[in-house]
CSV table of C-alpha atoms and ligand atoms in Angstrom, one decimal:
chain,number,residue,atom,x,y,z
A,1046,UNK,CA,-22.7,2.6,-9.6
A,1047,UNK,CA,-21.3,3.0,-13.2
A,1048,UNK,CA,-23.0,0.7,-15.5
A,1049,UNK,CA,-22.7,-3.5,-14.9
A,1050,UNK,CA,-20.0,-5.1,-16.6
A,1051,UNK,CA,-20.6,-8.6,-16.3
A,1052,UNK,CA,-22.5,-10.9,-18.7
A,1053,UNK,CA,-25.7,-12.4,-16.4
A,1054,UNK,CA,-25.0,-15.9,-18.0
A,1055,UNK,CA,-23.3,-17.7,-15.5
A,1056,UNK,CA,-19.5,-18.8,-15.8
A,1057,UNK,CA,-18.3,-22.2,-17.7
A,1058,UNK,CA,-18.4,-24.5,-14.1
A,1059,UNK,CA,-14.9,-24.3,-12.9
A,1060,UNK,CA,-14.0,-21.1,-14.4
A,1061,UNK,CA,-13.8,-18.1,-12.2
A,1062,UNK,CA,-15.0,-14.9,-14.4
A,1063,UNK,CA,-14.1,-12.7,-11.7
A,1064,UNK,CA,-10.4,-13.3,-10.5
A,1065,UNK,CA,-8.8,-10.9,-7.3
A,1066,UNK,CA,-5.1,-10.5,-6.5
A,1067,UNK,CA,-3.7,-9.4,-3.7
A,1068,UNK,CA,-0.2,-8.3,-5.5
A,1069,UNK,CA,2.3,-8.8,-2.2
A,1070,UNK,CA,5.9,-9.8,-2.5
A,1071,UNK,CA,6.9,-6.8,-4.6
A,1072,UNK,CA,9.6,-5.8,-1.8
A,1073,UNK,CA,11.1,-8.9,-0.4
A,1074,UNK,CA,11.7,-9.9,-4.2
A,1075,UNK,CA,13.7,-6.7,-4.0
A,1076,UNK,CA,15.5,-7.4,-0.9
A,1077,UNK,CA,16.9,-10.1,-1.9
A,1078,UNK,CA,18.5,-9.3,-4.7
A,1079,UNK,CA,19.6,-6.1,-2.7
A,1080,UNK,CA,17.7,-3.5,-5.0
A,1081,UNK,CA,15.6,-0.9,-3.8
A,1082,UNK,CA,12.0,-1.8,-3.1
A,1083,UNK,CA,10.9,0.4,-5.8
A,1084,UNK,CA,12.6,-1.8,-8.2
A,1085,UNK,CA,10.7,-4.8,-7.0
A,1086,UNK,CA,7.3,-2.7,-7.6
A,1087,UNK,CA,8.6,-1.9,-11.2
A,1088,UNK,CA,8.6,-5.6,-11.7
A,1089,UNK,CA,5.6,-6.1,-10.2
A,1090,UNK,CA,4.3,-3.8,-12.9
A,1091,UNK,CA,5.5,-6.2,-15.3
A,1092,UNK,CA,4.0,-9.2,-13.8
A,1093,UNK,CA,0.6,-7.4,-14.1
A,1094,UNK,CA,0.7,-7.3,-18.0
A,1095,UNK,CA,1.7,-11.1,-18.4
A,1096,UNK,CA,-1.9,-11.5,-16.1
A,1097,UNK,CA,-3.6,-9.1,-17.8
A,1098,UNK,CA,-3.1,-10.9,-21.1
A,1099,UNK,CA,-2.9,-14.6,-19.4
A,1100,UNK,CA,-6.8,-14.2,-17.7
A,1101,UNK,CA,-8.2,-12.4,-21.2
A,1102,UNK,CA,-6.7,-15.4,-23.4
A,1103,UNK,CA,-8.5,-18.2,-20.5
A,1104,UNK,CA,-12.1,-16.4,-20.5
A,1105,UNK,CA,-11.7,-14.4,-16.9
A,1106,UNK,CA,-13.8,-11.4,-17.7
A,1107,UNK,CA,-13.1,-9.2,-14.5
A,1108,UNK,CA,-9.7,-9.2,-13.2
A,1109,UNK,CA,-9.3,-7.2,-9.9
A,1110,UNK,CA,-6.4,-5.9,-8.0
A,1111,UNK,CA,-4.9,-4.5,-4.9
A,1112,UNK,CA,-2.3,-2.0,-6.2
A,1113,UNK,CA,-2.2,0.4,-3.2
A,1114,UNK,CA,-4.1,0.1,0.2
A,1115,UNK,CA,-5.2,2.7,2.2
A,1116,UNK,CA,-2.9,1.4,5.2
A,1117,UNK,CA,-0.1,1.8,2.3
A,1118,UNK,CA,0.3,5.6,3.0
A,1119,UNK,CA,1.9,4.5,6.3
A,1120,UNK,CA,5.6,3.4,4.1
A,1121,UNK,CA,7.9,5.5,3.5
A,1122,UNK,CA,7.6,8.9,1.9
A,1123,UNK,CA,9.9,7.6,-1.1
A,1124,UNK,CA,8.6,4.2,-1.3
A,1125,UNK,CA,4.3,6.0,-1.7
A,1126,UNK,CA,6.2,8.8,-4.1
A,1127,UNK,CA,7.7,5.1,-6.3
A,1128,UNK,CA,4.4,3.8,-6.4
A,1129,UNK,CA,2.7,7.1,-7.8
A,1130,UNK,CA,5.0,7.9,-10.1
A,1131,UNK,CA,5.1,4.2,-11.3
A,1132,UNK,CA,1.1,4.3,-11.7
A,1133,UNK,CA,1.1,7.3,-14.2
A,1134,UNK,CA,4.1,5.4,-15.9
A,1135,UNK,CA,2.1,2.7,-16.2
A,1136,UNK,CA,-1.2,4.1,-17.4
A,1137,UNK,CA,0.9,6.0,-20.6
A,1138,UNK,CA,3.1,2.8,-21.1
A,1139,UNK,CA,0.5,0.0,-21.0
A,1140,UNK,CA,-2.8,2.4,-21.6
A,1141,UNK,CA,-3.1,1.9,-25.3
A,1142,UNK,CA,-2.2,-2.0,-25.7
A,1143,UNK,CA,-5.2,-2.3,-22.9
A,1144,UNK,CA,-7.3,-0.1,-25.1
A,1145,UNK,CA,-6.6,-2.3,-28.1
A,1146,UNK,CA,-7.0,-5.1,-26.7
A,1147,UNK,CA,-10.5,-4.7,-25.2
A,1148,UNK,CA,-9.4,-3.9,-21.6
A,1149,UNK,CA,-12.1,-1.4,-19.6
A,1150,UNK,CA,-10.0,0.3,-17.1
A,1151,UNK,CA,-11.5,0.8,-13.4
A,1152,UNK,CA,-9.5,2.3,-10.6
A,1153,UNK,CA,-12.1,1.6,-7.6
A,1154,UNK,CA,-10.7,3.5,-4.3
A,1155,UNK,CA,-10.7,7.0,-2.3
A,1156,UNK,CA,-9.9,9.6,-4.7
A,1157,UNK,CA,-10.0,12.4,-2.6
A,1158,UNK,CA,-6.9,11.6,-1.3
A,1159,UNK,CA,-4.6,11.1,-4.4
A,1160,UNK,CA,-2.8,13.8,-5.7
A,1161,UNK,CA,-4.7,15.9,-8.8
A,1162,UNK,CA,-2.1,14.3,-11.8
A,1163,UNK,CA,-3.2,10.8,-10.5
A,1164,UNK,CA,-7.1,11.5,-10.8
A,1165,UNK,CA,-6.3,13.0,-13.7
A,1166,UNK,CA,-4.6,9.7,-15.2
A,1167,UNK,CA,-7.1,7.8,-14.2
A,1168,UNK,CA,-10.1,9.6,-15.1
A,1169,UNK,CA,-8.8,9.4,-18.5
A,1170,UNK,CA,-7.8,5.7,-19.0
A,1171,UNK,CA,-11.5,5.2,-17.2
A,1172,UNK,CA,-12.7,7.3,-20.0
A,1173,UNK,CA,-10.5,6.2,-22.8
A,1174,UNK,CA,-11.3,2.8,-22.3
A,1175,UNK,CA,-15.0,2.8,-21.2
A,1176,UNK,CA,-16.4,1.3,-25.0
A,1177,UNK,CA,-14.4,-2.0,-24.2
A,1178,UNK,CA,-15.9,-5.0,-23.1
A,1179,UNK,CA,-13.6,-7.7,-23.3
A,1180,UNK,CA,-12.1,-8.2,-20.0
A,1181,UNK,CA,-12.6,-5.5,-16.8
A,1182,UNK,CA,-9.1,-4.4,-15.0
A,1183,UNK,CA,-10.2,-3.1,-11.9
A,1184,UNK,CA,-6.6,-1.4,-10.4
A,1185,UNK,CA,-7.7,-0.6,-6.6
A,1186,UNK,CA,-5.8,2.7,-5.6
A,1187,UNK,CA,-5.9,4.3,-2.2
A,1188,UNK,CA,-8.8,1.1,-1.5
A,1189,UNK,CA,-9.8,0.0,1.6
A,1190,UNK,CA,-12.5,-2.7,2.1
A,1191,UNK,CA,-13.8,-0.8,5.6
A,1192,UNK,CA,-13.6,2.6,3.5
A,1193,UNK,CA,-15.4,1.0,0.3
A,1194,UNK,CA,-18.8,-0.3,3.1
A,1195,UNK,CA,-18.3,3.2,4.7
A,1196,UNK,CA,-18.6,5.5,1.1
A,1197,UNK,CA,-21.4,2.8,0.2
A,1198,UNK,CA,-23.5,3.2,3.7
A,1199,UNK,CA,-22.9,6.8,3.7
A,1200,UNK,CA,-24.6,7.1,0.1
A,1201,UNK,CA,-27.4,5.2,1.2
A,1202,UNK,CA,-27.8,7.6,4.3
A,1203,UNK,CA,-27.7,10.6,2.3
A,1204,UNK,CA,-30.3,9.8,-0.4
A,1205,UNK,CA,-32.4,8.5,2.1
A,1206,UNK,CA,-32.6,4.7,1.1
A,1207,UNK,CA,-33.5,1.6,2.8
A,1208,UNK,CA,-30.2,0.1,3.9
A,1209,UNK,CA,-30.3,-3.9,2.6
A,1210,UNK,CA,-27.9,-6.5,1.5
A,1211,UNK,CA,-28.9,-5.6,-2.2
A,1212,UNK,CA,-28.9,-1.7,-1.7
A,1213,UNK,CA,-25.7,-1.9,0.0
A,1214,UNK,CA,-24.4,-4.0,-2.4
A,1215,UNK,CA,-25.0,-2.0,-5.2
A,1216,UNK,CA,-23.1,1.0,-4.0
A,1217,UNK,CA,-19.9,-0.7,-3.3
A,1218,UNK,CA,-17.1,-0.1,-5.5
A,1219,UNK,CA,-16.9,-3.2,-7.4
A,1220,UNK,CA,-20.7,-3.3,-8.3
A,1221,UNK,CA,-20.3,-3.3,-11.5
A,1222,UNK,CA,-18.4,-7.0,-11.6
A,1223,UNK,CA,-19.9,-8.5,-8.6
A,1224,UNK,CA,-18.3,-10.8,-6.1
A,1225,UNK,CA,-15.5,-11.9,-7.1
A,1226,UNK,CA,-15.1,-16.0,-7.6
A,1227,UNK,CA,-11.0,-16.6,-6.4
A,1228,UNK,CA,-9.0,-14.5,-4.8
A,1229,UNK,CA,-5.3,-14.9,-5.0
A,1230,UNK,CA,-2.7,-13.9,-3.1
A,1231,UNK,CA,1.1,-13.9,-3.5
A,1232,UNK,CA,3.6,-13.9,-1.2
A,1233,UNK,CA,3.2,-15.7,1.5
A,1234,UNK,CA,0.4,-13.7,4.2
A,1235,UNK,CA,-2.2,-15.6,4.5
A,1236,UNK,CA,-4.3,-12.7,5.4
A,1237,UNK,CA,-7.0,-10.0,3.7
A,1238,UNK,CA,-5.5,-6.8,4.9
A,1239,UNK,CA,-8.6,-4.6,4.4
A,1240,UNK,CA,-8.9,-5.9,0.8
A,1241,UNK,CA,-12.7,-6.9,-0.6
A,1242,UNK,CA,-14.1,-7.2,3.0
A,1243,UNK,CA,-17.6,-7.2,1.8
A,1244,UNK,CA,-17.2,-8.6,-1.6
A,1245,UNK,CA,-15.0,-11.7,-0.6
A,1246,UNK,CA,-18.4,-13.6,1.9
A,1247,UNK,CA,-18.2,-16.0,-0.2
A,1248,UNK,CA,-14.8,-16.0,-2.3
A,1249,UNK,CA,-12.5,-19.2,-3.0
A,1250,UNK,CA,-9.4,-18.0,-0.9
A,1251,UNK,CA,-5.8,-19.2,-2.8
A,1252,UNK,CA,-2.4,-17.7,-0.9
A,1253,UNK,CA,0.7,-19.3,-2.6
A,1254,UNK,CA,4.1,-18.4,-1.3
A,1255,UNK,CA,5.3,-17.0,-4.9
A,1256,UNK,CA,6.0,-13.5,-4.9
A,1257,UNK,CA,4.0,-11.1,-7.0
A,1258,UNK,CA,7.0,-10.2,-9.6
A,1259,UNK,CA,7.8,-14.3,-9.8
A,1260,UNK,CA,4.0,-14.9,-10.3
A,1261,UNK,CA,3.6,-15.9,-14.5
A,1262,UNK,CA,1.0,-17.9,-16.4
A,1263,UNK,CA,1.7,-21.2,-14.8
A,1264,UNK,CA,1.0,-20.4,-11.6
A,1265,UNK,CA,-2.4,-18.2,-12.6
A,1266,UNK,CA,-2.8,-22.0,-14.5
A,1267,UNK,CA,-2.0,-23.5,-10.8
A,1268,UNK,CA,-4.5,-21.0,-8.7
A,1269,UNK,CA,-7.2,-21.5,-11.8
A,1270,UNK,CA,-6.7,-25.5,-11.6
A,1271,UNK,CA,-7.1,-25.7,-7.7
A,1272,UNK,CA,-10.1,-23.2,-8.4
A,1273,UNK,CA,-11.5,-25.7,-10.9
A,1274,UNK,CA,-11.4,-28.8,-7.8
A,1275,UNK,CA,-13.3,-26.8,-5.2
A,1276,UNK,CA,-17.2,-27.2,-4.2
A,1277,UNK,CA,-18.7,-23.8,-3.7
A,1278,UNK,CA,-21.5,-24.4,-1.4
A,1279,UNK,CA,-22.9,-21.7,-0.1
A,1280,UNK,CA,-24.3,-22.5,2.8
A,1281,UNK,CA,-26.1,-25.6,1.0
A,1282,UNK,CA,-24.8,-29.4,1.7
A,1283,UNK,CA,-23.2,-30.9,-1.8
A,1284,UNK,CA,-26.5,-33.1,-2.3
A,1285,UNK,CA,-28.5,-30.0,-3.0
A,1286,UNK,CA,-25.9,-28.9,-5.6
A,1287,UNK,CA,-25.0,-31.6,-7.9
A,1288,UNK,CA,-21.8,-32.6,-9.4
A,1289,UNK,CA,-18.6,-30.5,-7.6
A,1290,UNK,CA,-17.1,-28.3,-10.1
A,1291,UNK,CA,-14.2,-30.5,-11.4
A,1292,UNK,CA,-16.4,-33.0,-12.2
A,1293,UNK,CA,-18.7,-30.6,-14.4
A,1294,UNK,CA,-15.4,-29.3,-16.5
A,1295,UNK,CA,-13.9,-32.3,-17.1
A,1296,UNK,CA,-17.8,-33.8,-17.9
B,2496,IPE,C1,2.9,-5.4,-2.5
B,2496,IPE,O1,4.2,-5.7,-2.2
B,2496,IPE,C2,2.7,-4.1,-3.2
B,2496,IPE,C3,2.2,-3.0,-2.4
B,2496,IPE,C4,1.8,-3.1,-1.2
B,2496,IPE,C5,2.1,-1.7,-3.0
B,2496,IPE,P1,4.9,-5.3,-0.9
B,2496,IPE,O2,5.6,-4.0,-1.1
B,2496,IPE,O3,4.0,-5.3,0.2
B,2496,IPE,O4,6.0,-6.4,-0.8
B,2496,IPE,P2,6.5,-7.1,0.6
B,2496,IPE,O5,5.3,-7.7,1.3
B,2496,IPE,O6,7.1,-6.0,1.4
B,2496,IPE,O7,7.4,-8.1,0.1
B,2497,IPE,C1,-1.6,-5.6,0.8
B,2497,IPE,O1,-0.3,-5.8,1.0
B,2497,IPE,C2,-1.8,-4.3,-0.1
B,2497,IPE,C3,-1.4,-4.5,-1.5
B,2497,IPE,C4,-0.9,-5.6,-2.1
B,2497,IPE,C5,-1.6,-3.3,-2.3
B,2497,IPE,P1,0.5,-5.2,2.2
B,2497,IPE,O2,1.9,-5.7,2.1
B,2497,IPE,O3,0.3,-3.8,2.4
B,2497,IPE,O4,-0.2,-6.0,3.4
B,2497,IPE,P2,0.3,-6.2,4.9
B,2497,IPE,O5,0.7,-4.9,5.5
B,2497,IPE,O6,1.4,-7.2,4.9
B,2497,IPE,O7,-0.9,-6.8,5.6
B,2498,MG,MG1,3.5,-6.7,1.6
């Protein structure tokens, strides 16, 4: 695990410090403006830095998202090629303004099977980045939620370690942010698709039928509103936790 991220002080109540995306939509947003689903990635790109900047400026401290599954390689040769090309672009076009701005860079998922440029790129912004300690980006690339228990119980196996909740836990690839609180997702699918399988137990699910490129700061202020009005319990009935959380921010 690289080193943890997160503050131990718990969130304000009814802020989520660690928000997930699932970015889907990119290619019907295309389609129906009859451009090529490449284009509706490239905007998708865009969307990403209004979020980026959006959850900094409202106190989320991790922000982490599904950029390329490991069920993606399965499009079309061009359509993988797109999304490659358009994450190098990326990481030289938006890589300093993150750097400036406090942004650690993360890019959780199977390395071994991206292409040597790609590791390259993002080995460096991982590196170039690592002082910052504003706000976490985790971009998950070639990640899968049944690879990410797999790579975590196989490490365990091979060092020889007791295999626990907590051990298990703490070799997964998003250990150094933790669970995350909210998990968006655009476009419609009201589904995980191999996403944070392990990390999500005890998430607050939000699908909304936007699509990625059309998502901007009022519907992040939407997703972070409904957030706000839910009672996490945790397995516990209300009584034993107090107030519910929109009564504790508006307090
Ligand atoms: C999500 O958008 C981006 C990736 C999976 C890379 P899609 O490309 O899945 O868009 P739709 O679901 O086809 O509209
Ligand atoms: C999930 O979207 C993966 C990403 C957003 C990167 P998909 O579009 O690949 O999901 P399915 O295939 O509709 O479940
Ligand atoms: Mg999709």
């Amino acid at each position: 695990m690289s080193d943890p991220f997160l503050p131990e002080h718990p969130a304000p109540a009814g802020l989520p410090r660690h928000v997930a995306i699932v970015m889907d939509g990119n290619g019907r947003w295309a389609q129906k403006r009859w451009l090529p689903r490449v284009a509706g990635h490239k905007q998708g790109a865009d969307a990403l830095r209004r979020i980026v900047r959006a959850c900094a400026r409202s106190g989320v401290t991790a922000l982490t998202v599904f950029a390329f599954s490991s069920e993606n390689w399965k499009r079309p040769v061009e359509e993988v090629a797109g999304l490659m090309e358009l994450l190098l672009m990326a990481l030289s076009r938006e890589g300093p303004t993150l750097k400036q701005n406090g942004v650690r860079l993360y890019f959780p998922g199977d390395r071994s099977g991206l292409s040597a440029k790609v590791v390259k790129g993002i080995e460096a912004a991982e590196a170039d980045t690592a002082h910052n300690r504003r706000m976490a980006l985790n971009v998950c690339f070639n990640y899968g939620g049944r690879w990410d228990i797999v790579q975590a119980a196989r490490t365990l196996a091979q060092r020889g370690e007791d295999i626990t909740e907590e051990s298990l836990a703490r070799h997964t690839a998003l250990a150094h942010v933790g669970d995350p609180d909210l998990m968006i997702r655009t476009g419609g699918e009201c589904r995980i698709s191999n996403f944070l399988l392990w990390q999500s137990a005890y998430t607050e699910l939000y699908f909304t039928e936007c699509l990625w490129p059309d998502f901007d700061e009022a519907e992040l202020e939407r997703a972070l509103a409904d957030y706000a009005g839910r009672e996490r319990r945790f397995g516990q009935v209300s009584e034993q936790r107090g107030a519910p959380a929109v009564a504790q921010r508006h307090a």
